[in-house]
JSON list of C-alpha atoms in Angstrom, two decimals:
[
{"chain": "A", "resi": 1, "resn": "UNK", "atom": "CA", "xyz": [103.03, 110.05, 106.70]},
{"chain": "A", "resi": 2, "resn": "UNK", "atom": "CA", "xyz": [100.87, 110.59, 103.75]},
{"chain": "A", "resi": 3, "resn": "UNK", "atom": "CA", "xyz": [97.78, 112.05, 104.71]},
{"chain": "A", "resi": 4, "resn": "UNK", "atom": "CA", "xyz": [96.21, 112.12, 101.24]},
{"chain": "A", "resi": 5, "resn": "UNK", "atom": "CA", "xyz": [96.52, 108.18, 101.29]},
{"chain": "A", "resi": 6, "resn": "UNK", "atom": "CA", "xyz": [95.60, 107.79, 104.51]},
{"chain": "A", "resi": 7, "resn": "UNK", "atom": "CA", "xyz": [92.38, 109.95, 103.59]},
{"chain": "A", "resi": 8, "resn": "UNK", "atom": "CA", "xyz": [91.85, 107.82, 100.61]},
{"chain": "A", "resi": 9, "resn": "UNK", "atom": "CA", "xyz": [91.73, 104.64, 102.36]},
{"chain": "A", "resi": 10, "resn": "UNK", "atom": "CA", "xyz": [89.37, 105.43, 105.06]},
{"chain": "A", "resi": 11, "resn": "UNK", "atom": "CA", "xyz": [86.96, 106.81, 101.96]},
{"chain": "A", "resi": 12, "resn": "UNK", "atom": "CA", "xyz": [87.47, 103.44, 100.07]},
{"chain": "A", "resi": 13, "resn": "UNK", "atom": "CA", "xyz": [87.26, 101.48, 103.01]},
{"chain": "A", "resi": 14, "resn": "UNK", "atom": "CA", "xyz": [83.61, 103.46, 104.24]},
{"chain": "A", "resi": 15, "resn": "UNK", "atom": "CA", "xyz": [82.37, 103.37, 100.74]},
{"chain": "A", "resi": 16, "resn": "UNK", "atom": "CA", "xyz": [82.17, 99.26, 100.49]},
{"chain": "A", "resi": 17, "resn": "UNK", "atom": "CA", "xyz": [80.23, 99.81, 103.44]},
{"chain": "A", "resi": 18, "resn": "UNK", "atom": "CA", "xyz": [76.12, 99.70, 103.43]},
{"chain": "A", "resi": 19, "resn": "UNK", "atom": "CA", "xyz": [75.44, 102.55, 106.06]},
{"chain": "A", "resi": 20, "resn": "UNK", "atom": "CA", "xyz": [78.80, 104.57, 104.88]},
{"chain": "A", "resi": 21, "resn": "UNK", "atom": "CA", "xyz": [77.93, 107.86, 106.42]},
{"chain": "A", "resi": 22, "resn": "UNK", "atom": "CA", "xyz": [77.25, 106.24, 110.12]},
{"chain": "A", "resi": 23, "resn": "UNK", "atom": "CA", "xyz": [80.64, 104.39, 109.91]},
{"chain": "A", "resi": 24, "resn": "UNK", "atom": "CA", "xyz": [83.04, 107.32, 108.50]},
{"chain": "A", "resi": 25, "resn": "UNK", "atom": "CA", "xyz": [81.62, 109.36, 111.63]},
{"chain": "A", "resi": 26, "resn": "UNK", "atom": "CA", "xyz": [82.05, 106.69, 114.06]},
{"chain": "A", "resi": 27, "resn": "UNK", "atom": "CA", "xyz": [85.71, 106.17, 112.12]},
{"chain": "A", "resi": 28, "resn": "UNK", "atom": "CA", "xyz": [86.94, 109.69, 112.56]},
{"chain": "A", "resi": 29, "resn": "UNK", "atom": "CA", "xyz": [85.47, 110.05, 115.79]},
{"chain": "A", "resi": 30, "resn": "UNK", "atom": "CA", "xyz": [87.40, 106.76, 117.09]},
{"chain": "A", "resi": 31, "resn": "UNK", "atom": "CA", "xyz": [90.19, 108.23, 115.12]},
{"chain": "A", "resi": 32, "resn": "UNK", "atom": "CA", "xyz": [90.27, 110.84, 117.31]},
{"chain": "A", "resi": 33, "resn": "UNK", "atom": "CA", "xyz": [90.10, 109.70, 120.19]},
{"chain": "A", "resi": 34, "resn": "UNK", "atom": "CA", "xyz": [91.92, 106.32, 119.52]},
{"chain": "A", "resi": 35, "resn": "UNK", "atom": "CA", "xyz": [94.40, 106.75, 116.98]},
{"chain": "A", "resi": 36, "resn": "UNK", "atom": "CA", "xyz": [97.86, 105.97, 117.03]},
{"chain": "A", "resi": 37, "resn": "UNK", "atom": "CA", "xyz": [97.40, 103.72, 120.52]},
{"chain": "A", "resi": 38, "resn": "UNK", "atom": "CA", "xyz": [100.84, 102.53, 119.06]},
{"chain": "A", "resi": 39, "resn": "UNK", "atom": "CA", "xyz": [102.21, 105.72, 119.74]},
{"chain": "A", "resi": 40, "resn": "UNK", "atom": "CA", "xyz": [103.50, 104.55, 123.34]},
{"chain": "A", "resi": 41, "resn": "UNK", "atom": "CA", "xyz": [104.91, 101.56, 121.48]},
{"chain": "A", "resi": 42, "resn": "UNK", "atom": "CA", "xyz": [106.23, 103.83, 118.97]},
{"chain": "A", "resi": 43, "resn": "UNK", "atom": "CA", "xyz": [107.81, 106.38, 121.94]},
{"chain": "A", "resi": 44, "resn": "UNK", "atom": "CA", "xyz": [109.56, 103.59, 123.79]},
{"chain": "A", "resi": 45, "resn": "UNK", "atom": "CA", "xyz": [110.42, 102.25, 120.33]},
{"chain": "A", "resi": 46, "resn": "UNK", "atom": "CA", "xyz": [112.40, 105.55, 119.53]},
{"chain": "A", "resi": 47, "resn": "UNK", "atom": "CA", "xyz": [114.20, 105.72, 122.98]},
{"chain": "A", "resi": 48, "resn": "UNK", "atom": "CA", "xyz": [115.50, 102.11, 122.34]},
{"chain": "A", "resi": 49, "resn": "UNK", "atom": "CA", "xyz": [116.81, 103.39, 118.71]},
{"chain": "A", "resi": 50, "resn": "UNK", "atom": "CA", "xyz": [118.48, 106.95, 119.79]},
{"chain": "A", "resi": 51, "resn": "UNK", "atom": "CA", "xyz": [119.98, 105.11, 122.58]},
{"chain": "A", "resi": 52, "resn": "UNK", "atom": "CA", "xyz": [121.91, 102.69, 120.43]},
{"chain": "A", "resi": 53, "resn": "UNK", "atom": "CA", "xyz": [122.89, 105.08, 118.23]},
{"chain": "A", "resi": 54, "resn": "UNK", "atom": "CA", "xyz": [124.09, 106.99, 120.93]},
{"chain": "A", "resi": 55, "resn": "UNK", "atom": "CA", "xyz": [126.22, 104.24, 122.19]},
{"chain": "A", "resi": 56, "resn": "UNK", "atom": "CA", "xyz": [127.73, 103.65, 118.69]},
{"chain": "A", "resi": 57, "resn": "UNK", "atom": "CA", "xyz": [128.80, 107.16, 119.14]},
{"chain": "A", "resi": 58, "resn": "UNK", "atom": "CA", "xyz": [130.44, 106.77, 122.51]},
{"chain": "A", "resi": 59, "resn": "UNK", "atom": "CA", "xyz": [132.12, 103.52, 120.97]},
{"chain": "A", "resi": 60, "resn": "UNK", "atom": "CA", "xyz": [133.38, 105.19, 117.84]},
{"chain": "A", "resi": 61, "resn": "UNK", "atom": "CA", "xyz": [133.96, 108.68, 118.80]},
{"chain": "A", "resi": 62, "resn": "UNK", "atom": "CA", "xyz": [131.62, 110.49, 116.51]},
{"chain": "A", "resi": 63, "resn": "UNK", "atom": "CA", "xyz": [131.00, 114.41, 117.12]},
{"chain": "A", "resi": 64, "resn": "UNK", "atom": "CA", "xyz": [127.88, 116.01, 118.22]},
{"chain": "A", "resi": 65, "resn": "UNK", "atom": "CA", "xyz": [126.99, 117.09, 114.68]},
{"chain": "A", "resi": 66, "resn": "UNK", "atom": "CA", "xyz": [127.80, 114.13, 113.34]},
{"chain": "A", "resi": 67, "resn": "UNK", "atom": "CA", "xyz": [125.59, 112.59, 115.80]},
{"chain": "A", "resi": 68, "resn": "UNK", "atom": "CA", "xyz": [122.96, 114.81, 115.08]},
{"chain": "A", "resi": 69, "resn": "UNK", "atom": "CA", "xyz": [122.97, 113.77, 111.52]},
{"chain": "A", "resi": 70, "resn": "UNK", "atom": "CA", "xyz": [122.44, 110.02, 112.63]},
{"chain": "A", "resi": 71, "resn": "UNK", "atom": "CA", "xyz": [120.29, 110.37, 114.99]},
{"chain": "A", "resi": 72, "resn": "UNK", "atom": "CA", "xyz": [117.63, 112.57, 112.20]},
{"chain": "A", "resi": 73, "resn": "UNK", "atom": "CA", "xyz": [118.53, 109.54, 109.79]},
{"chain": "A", "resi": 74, "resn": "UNK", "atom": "CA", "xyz": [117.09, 106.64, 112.49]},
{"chain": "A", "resi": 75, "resn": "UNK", "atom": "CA", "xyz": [113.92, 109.20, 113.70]},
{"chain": "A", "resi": 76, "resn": "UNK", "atom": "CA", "xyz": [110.65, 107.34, 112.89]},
{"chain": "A", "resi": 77, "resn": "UNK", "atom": "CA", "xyz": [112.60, 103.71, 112.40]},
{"chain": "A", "resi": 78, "resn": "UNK", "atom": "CA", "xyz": [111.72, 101.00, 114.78]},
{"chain": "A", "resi": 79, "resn": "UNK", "atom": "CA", "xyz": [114.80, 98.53, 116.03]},
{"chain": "A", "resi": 80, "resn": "UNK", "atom": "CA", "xyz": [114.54, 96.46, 113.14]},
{"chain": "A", "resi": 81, "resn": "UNK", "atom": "CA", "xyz": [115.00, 99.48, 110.14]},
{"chain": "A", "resi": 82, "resn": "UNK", "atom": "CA", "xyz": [117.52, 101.38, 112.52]},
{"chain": "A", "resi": 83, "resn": "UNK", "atom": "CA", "xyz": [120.09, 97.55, 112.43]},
{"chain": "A", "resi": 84, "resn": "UNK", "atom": "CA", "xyz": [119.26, 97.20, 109.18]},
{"chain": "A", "resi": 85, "resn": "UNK", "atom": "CA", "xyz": [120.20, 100.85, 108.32]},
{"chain": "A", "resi": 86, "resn": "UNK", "atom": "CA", "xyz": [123.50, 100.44, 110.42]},
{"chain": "A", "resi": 87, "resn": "UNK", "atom": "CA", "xyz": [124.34, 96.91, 108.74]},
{"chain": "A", "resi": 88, "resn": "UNK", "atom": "CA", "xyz": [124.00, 99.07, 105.23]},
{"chain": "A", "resi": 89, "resn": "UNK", "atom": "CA", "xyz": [126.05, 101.66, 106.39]},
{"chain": "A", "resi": 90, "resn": "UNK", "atom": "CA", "xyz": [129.16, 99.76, 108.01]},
{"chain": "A", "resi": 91, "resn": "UNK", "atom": "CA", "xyz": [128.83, 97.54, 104.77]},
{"chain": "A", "resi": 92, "resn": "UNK", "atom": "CA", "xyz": [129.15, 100.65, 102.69]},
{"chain": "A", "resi": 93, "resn": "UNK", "atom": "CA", "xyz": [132.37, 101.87, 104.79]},
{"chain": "A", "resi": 94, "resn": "UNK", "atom": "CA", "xyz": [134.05, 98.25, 105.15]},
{"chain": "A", "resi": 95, "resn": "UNK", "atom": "CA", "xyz": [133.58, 98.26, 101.26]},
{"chain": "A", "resi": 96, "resn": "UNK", "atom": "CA", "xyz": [136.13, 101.26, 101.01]},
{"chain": "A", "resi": 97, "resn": "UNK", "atom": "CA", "xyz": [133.27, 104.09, 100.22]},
{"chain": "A", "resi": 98, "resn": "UNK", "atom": "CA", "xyz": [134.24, 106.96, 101.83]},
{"chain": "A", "resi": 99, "resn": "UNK", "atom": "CA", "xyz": [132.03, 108.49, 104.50]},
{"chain": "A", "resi": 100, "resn": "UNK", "atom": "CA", "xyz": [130.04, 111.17, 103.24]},
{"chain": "A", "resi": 101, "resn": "UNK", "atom": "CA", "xyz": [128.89, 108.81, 100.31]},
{"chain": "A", "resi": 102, "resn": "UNK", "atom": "CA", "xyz": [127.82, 106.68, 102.77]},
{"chain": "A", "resi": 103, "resn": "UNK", "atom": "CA", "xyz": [126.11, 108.74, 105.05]},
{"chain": "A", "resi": 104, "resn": "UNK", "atom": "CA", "xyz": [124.17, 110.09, 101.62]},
{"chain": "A", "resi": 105, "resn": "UNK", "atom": "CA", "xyz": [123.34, 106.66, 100.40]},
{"chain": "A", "resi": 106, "resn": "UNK", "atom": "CA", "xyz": [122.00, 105.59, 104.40]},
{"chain": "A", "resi": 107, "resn": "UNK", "atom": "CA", "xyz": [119.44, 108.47, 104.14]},
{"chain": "A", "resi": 108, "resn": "UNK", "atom": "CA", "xyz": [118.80, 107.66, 101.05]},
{"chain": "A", "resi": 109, "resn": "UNK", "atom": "CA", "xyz": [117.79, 103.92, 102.72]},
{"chain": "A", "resi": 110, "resn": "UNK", "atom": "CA", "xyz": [116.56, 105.31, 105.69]},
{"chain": "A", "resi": 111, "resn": "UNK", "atom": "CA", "xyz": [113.78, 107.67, 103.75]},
{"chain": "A", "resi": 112, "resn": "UNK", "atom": "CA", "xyz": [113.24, 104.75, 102.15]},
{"chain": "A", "resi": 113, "resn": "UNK", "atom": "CA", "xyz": [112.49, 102.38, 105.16]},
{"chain": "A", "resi": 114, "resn": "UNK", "atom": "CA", "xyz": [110.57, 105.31, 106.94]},
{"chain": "A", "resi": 115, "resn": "UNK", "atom": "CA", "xyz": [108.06, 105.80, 103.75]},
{"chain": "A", "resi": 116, "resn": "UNK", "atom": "CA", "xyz": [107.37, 101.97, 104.03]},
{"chain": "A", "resi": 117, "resn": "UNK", "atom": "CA", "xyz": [106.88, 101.76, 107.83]},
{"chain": "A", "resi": 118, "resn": "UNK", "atom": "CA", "xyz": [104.75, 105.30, 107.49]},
{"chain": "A", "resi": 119, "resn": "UNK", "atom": "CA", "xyz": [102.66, 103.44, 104.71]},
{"chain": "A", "resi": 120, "resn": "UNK", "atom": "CA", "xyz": [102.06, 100.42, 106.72]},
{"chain": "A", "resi": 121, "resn": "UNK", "atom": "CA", "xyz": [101.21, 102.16, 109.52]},
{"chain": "A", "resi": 122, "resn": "UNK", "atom": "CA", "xyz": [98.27, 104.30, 107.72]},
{"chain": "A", "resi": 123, "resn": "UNK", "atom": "CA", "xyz": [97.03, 101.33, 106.71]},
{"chain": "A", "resi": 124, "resn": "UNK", "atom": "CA", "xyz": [96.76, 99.57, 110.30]},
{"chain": "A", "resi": 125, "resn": "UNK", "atom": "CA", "xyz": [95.30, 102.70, 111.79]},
{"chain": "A", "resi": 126, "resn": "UNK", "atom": "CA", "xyz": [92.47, 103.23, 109.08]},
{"chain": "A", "resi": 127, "resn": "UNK", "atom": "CA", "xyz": [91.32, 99.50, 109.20]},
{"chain": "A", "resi": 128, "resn": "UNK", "atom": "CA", "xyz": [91.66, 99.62, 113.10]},
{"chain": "A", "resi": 129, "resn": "UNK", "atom": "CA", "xyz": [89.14, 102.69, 113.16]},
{"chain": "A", "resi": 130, "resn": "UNK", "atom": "CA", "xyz": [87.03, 101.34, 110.60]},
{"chain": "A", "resi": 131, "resn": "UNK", "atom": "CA", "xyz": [86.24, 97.93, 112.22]},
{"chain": "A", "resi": 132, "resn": "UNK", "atom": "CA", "xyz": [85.97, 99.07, 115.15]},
{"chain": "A", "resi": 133, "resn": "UNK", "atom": "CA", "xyz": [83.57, 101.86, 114.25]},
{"chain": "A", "resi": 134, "resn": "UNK", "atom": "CA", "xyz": [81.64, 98.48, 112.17]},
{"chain": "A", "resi": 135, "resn": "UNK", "atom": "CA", "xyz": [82.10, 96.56, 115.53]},
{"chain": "A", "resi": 136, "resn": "UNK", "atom": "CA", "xyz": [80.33, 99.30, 117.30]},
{"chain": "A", "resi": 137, "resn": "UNK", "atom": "CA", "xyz": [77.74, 100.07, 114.79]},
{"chain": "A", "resi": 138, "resn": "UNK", "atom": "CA", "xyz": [76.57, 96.29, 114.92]},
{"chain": "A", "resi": 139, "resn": "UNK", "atom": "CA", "xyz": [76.39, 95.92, 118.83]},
{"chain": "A", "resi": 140, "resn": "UNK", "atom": "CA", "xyz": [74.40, 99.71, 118.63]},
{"chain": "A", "resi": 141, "resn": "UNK", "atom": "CA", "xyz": [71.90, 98.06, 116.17]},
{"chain": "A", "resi": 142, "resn": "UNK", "atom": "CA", "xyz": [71.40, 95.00, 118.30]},
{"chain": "A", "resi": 143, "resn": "UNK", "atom": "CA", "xyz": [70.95, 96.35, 121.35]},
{"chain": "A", "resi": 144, "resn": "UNK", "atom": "CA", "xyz": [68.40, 99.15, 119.56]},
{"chain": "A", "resi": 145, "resn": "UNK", "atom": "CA", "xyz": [66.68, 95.99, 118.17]},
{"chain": "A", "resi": 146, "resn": "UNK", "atom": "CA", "xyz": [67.20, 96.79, 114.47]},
{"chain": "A", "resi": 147, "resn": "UNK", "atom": "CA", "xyz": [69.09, 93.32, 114.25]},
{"chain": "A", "resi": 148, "resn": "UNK", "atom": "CA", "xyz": [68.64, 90.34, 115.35]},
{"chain": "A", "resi": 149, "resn": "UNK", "atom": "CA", "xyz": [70.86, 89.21, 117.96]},
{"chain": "A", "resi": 150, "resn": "UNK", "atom": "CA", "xyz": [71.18, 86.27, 115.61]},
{"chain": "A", "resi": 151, "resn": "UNK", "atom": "CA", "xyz": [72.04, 88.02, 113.07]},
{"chain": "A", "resi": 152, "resn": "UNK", "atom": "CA", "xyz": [75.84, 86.90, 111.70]},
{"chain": "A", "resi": 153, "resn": "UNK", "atom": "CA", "xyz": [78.08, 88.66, 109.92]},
{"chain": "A", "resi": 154, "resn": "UNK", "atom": "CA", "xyz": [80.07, 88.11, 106.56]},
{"chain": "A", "resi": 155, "resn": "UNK", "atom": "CA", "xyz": [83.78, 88.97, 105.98]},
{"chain": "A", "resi": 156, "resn": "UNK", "atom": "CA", "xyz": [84.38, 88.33, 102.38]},
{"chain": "A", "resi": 157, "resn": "UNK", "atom": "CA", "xyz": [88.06, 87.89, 102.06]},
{"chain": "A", "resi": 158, "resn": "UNK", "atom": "CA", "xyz": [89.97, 88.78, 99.01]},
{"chain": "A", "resi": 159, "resn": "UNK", "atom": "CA", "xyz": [93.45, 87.80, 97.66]},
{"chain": "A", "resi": 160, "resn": "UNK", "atom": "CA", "xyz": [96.39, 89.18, 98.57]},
{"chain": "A", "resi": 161, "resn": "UNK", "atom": "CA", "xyz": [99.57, 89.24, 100.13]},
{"chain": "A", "resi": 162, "resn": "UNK", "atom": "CA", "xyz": [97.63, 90.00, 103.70]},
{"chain": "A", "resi": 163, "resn": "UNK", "atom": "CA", "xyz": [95.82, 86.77, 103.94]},
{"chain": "A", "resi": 164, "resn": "UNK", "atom": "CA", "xyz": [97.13, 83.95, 106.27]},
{"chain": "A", "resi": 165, "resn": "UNK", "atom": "CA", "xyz": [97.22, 80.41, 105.38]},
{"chain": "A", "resi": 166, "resn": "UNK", "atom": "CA", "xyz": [93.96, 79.84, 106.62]},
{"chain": "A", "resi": 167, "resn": "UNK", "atom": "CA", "xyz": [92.16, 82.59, 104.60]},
{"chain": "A", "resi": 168, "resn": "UNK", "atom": "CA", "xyz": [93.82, 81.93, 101.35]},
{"chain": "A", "resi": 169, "resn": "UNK", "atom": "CA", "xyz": [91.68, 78.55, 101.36]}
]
Protein backbone atom coordinates (compact mmCIF):
# COMPACT_ATOMS: atom_id res chain seq x y z
CA UNK A 1 0.00 0.00 0.00
CA UNK A 2 1.10 3.44 -0.80
CA UNK A 3 1.65 5.29 2.18
CA UNK A 4 2.58 8.58 0.50
CA UNK A 5 -1.06 8.54 -1.04
CA UNK A 6 -2.61 7.44 1.75
CA UNK A 7 -0.82 10.45 3.63
CA UNK A 8 -1.93 12.75 0.96
CA UNK A 9 -5.49 12.01 1.20
CA UNK A 10 -6.00 12.30 4.83
CA UNK A 11 -4.11 15.98 4.36
CA UNK A 12 -6.56 16.87 1.46
CA UNK A 13 -9.37 15.44 3.08
CA UNK A 14 -8.51 17.57 6.76
CA UNK A 15 -7.67 20.62 4.81
CA UNK A 16 -11.45 21.17 3.28
CA UNK A 17 -12.20 20.99 6.77
CA UNK A 18 -12.97 24.33 9.03
CA UNK A 19 -11.27 23.18 12.39
CA UNK A 20 -8.46 21.02 10.33
CA UNK A 21 -6.03 20.63 13.14
CA UNK A 22 -8.84 19.12 15.71
CA UNK A 23 -9.95 16.61 12.99
CA UNK A 24 -6.37 15.32 11.63
CA UNK A 25 -5.71 14.52 15.48
CA UNK A 26 -8.91 12.92 16.11
CA UNK A 27 -8.17 11.11 12.41
CA UNK A 28 -4.84 9.65 13.30
CA UNK A 29 -5.77 8.93 16.67
CA UNK A 30 -8.95 6.80 15.38
CA UNK A 31 -6.49 5.60 12.86
CA UNK A 32 -4.75 4.11 15.38
CA UNK A 33 -6.76 2.63 17.22
CA UNK A 34 -9.41 1.75 14.49
CA UNK A 35 -7.79 1.20 11.35
CA UNK A 36 -7.97 -1.58 9.16
CA UNK A 37 -11.27 -3.11 11.22
CA UNK A 38 -11.35 -4.98 7.78
CA UNK A 39 -8.37 -6.68 8.64
CA UNK A 40 -10.41 -9.76 10.19
CA UNK A 41 -12.37 -9.63 6.95
CA UNK A 42 -9.23 -9.37 5.14
CA UNK A 43 -7.55 -12.54 7.37
CA UNK A 44 -10.46 -14.86 6.77
CA UNK A 45 -10.46 -13.46 3.24
CA UNK A 46 -6.80 -14.80 2.70
CA UNK A 47 -7.46 -18.28 4.31
CA UNK A 48 -10.41 -18.74 1.82
CA UNK A 49 -7.84 -17.77 -1.17
CA UNK A 50 -4.60 -19.96 -0.05
CA UNK A 51 -6.96 -22.69 0.55
CA UNK A 52 -8.22 -22.86 -3.01
CA UNK A 53 -5.12 -22.51 -4.35
CA UNK A 54 -4.01 -25.17 -2.34
CA UNK A 55 -6.64 -27.47 -3.57
CA UNK A 56 -5.81 -26.61 -7.24
CA UNK A 57 -2.51 -27.95 -6.27
CA UNK A 58 -3.70 -31.22 -4.81
CA UNK A 59 -5.95 -31.49 -8.06
CA UNK A 60 -3.19 -30.79 -10.52
CA UNK A 61 -0.15 -32.03 -8.89
CA UNK A 62 1.90 -28.91 -8.63
CA UNK A 63 5.26 -28.99 -6.43
CA UNK A 64 5.89 -27.21 -3.29
CA UNK A 65 7.89 -24.49 -5.04
CA UNK A 66 5.69 -24.19 -7.56
CA UNK A 67 3.10 -23.74 -5.02
CA UNK A 68 4.98 -21.32 -3.28
CA UNK A 69 5.16 -19.19 -6.32
CA UNK A 70 1.22 -19.18 -6.52
CA UNK A 71 0.43 -18.84 -3.43
CA UNK A 72 2.95 -15.18 -3.23
CA UNK A 73 1.04 -14.33 -6.61
CA UNK A 74 -2.76 -14.56 -4.82
CA UNK A 75 -1.27 -12.86 -1.21
CA UNK A 76 -3.28 -9.62 -0.64
CA UNK A 77 -6.19 -10.69 -3.40
CA UNK A 78 -9.63 -11.21 -2.08
CA UNK A 79 -11.83 -14.28 -3.77
CA UNK A 80 -12.87 -12.26 -6.52
CA UNK A 81 -9.03 -11.07 -7.94
CA UNK A 82 -7.61 -14.61 -6.91
CA UNK A 83 -10.74 -16.41 -9.78
CA UNK A 84 -10.15 -13.82 -11.86
CA UNK A 85 -6.32 -14.31 -11.74
CA UNK A 86 -6.83 -18.18 -12.18
CA UNK A 87 -9.45 -17.66 -15.15
CA UNK A 88 -6.36 -15.48 -16.81
CA UNK A 89 -3.99 -17.96 -16.18
CA UNK A 90 -5.78 -21.31 -17.40
CA UNK A 91 -6.86 -19.03 -20.42
CA UNK A 92 -3.24 -18.26 -21.04
CA UNK A 93 -2.25 -22.17 -20.87
CA UNK A 94 -5.47 -23.52 -22.82
CA UNK A 95 -4.29 -20.87 -25.46
CA UNK A 96 -0.99 -22.97 -26.01
CA UNK A 97 1.44 -20.37 -23.99
CA UNK A 98 3.75 -22.25 -22.31
CA UNK A 99 3.96 -22.12 -18.53
CA UNK A 100 6.54 -19.93 -17.40
CA UNK A 101 5.09 -17.15 -19.78
CA UNK A 102 2.14 -17.59 -18.10
CA UNK A 103 3.05 -17.66 -14.70
CA UNK A 104 5.10 -14.17 -15.69
CA UNK A 105 2.16 -12.58 -17.35
CA UNK A 106 -0.34 -13.77 -13.99
CA UNK A 107 2.01 -11.71 -11.72
CA UNK A 108 2.15 -9.34 -13.95
CA UNK A 109 -2.04 -9.27 -13.47
CA UNK A 110 -1.90 -10.08 -10.06
CA UNK A 111 0.48 -6.85 -9.11
CA UNK A 112 -1.82 -5.30 -11.04
CA UNK A 113 -5.13 -6.31 -9.21
CA UNK A 114 -3.27 -5.96 -5.75
CA UNK A 115 -2.20 -2.10 -6.55
CA UNK A 116 -5.98 -1.48 -7.31
CA UNK A 117 -7.48 -3.28 -4.28
CA UNK A 118 -4.41 -1.57 -2.07
CA UNK A 119 -5.58 1.86 -3.64
CA UNK A 120 -9.14 1.36 -2.86
CA UNK A 121 -8.57 0.30 0.32
CA UNK A 122 -6.46 3.61 1.39
CA UNK A 123 -9.11 5.37 0.28
CA UNK A 124 -11.96 3.61 2.48
CA UNK A 125 -9.75 3.74 5.54
CA UNK A 126 -8.85 7.58 5.29
CA UNK A 127 -12.55 8.66 4.70
CA UNK A 128 -13.64 6.11 7.47
CA UNK A 129 -11.20 7.94 10.02
CA UNK A 130 -11.98 11.22 8.82
CA UNK A 131 -15.81 11.11 9.26
CA UNK A 132 -15.73 9.55 12.00
CA UNK A 133 -13.23 11.86 13.67
CA UNK A 134 -16.03 14.84 12.01
CA UNK A 135 -18.82 12.62 13.58
CA UNK A 136 -17.13 12.86 16.86
CA UNK A 137 -16.01 16.37 16.72
CA UNK A 138 -19.77 17.47 16.14
CA UNK A 139 -21.41 15.36 19.03
CA UNK A 140 -18.14 16.86 21.34
CA UNK A 141 -19.28 20.42 20.33
CA UNK A 142 -22.91 19.77 21.12
CA UNK A 143 -22.70 18.27 24.12
CA UNK A 144 -19.93 21.22 25.22
CA UNK A 145 -22.71 23.61 24.03
CA UNK A 146 -20.69 25.30 21.26
CA UNK A 147 -23.55 24.10 18.79
CA UNK A 148 -26.75 24.01 18.81
CA UNK A 149 -28.29 20.75 19.11
CA UNK A 150 -30.22 22.04 16.13
CA UNK A 151 -27.63 22.72 14.37
CA UNK A 152 -27.62 20.51 10.81
CA UNK A 153 -25.04 19.62 8.84
CA UNK A 154 -24.15 20.01 5.02
CA UNK A 155 -22.56 17.29 2.81
CA UNK A 156 -21.90 18.93 -0.45
CA UNK A 157 -21.61 16.17 -2.91
CA UNK A 158 -19.49 16.34 -5.94
CA UNK A 159 -19.40 14.37 -9.26
CA UNK A 160 -17.93 11.38 -9.75
CA UNK A 161 -17.86 7.88 -10.36
CA UNK A 162 -18.62 7.33 -6.33
CA UNK A 163 -22.00 8.85 -6.27
CA UNK A 164 -25.16 6.60 -6.28
CA UNK A 165 -28.17 7.26 -8.25
CA UNK A 166 -29.63 9.21 -5.69
CA UNK A 167 -26.71 11.68 -5.20
CA UNK A 168 -26.01 12.28 -8.80
CA UNK A 169 -29.51 14.20 -8.80
Amino acid sequence: MNADRLAESLRQEVSKAKQPKKIRDRAVALAQMHGFDLAHDFTLNQKKVGRDVLALAVERGWSDAYLKRRLAMVAGLDTKGAAALQRYHDGLLAGGIPLGRADRLADAYAKRLKNTRANRLAGHEVRNVVNQAKRELWSEQQANGELSRWAVRVTRVHKDERLCKVCLR
